[in-house]
Coordinates of C-alpha atoms in Angstrom, one line a residue:
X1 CA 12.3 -19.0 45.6
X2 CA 11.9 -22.8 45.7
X3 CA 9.6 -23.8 49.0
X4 CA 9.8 -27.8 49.8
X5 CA 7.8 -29.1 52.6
X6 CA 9.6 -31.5 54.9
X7 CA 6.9 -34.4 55.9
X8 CA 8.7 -35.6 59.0
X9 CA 12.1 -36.8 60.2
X10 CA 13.2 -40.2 59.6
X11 CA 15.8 -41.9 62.1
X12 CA 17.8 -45.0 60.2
X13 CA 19.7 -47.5 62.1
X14 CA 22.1 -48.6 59.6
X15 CA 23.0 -51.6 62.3
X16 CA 19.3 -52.9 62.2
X17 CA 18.0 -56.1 59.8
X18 CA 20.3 -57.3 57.2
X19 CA 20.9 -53.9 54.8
X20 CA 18.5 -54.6 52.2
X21 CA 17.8 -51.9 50.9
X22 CA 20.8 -49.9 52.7
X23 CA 20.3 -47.4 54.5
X24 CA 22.0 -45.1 51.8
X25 CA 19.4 -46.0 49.3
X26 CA 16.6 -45.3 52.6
X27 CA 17.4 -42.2 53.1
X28 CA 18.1 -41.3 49.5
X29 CA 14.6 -42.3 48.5
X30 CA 13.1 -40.6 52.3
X31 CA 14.6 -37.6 50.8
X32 CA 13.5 -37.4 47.6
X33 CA 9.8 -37.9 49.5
X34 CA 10.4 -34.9 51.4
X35 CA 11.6 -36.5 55.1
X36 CA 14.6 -35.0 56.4
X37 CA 16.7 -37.8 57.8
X38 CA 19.6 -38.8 60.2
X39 CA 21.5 -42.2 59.9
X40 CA 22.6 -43.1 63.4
X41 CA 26.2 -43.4 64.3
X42 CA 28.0 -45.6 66.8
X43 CA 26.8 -44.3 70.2
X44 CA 24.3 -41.6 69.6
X45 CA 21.3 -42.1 71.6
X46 CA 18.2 -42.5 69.5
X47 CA 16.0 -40.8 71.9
X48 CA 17.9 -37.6 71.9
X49 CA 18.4 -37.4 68.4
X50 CA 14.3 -37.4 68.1
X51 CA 14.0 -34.8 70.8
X52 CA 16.0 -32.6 68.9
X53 CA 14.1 -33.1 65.7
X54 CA 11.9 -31.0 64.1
X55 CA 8.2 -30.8 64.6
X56 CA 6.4 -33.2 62.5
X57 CA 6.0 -37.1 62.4
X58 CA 9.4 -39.1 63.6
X59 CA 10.0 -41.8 61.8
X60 CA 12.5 -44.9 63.1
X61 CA 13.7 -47.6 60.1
X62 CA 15.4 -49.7 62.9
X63 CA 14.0 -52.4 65.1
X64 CA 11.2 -52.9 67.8
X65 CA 13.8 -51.5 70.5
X66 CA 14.9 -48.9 68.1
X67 CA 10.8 -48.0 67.2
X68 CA 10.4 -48.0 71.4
X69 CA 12.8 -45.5 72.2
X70 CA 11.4 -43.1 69.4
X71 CA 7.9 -43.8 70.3
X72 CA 8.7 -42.6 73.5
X73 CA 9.5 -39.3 72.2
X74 CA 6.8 -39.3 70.0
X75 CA 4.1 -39.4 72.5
X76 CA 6.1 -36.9 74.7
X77 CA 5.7 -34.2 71.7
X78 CA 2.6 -35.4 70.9
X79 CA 2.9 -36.3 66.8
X80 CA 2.5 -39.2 65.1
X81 CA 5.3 -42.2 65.0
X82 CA 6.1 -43.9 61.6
X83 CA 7.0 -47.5 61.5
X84 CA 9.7 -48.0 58.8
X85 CA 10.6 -51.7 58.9
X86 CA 14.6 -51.8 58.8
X87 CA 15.0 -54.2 61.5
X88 CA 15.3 -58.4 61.8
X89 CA 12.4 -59.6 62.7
X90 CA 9.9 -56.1 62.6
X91 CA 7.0 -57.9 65.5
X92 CA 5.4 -54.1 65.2
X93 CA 5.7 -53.8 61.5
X94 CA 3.8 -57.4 61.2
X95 CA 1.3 -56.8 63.7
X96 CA 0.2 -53.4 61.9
X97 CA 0.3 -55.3 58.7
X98 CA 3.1 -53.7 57.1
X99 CA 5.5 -55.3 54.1
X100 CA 8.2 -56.2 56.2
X101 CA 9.9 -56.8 53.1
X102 CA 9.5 -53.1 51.6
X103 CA 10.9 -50.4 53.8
X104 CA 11.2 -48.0 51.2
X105 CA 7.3 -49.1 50.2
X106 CA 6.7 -48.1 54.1
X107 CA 8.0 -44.3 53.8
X108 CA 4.6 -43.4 51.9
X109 CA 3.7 -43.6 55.7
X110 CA 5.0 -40.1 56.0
X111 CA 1.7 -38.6 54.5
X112 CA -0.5 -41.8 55.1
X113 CA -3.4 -42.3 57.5
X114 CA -2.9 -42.1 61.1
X115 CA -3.9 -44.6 63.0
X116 CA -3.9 -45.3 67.2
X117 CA -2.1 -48.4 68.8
X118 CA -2.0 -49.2 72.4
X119 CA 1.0 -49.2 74.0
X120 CA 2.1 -50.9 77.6
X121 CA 5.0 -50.1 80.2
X122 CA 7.1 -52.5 82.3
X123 CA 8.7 -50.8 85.2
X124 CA 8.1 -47.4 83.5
X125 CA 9.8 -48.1 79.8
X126 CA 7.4 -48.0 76.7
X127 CA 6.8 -51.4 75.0
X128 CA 4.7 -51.4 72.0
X129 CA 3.8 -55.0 70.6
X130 CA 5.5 -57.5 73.9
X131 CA 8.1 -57.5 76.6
X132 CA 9.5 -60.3 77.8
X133 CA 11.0 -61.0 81.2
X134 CA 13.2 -63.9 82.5
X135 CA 15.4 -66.6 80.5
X136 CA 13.4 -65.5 77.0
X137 CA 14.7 -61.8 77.5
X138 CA 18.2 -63.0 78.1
X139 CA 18.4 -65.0 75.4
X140 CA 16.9 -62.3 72.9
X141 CA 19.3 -59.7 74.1
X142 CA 22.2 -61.9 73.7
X143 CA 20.6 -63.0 69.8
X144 CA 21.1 -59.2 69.4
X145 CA 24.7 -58.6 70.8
X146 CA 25.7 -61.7 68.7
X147 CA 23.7 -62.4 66.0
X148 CA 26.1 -61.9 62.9
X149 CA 27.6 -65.1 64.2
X150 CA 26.3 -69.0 63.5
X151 CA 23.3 -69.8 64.2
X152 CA 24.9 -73.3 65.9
X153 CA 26.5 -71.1 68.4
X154 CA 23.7 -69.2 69.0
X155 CA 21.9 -72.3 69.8
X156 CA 24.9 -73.5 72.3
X157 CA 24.9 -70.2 74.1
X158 CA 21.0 -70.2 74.8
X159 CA 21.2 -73.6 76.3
X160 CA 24.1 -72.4 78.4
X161 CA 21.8 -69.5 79.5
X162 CA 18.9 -71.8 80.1
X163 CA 21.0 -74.3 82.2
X164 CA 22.5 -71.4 84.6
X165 CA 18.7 -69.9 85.2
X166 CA 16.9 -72.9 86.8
X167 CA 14.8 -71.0 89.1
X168 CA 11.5 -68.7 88.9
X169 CA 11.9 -65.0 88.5
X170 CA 10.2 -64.2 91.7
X171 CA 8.0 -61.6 89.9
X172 CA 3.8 -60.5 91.1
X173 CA 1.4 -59.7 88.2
X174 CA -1.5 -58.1 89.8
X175 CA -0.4 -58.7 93.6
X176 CA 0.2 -62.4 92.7
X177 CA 3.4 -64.2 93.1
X178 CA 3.8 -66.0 90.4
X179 CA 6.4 -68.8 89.7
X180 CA 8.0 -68.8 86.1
X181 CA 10.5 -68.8 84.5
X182 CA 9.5 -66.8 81.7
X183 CA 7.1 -63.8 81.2
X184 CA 5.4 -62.5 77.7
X185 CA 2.7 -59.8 77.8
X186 CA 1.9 -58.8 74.0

């Protein structure tokens, strides 16, 4: 009898970044490592796809929203969360000095040193690198929703956005009012 040990569980957004490497080859190569895996489908929620995992590292190849949710569940179950960069711009995958350019270089993670990051909440969500409130956020969400289409358009819509949200947010950072229009804690 054959015994393979399973180093973790990988989540892939096949939706996230710009498919290269696919997420076909991703979780070919995660599985030849080992790391059971699960490509996402339209609609399934990321979170409870990790709570129903097995025990052992999660992995998320996705984005910084994607890495959030599953980092949520991590520390919930108390194991170790590894960052496969899959997504567009990967802020996490930069700040902890990974290749953003080598997803399939990042699955060595899987049996690689651990090491601790701080995290932050905003109105009781997980953030791990920033959050951004205000105009920014908008625009960044919209990017998101839209951004297989030109980048000319893109540009249009943000100044659309921008020019229907003249006024402050009306937000208090420490008991303060403060007056901006945009918010970024990293």
């Amino acid at each position: 009898m054959l015994t393979v040990r399973v180093a973790g569980f990988l989540l892939i957004n096949p939706r996230a970044g710009d498919e290269r490497p696919s997420a076909d080859e991703l979780r070919d190569e995660a599985e030849r490592l080992g790391v059971q895996t699960h490509v996402l489908q339209e609609g399934e929620d990321v979170a409870e796809i990790a709570r129903s995992a097995p025990e052992g590292p999660l992995g998320m190849a996705g984005g910084d929203g994607s890495l959030a949710a599953v980092a949520e569940v991590a520390l919930e179950r108390g194991v170790p969360l590894v960052v496969i960069p899959f997504g567009t711009r990967n802020h996490l995958a930069r700040d902890l000095g990974l290749d953003r350019d080598d997803p399939l270089g990042a699955l060595e993670s899987f049996s690689g040193q651990e090491r601790r990051v701080d995290i932050g909440r905003a109105n009781g969500r997980l953030f791990l690198n920033n959050v951004s409130l205000g105009v920014y956020a908008r625009l960044v969400h919209r990017r998101e929703h839209h951004r297989r289409r030109r980048v000319v358009l893109a540009r249009l819509r943000a100044f659309a956005l921008l020019a229907r949200q003249p006024g402050a947010l009306g937000l208090r950072i420490n008991g303060e009012p403060v007056s901006a229009r945009v918010v970024l804690a990293a």
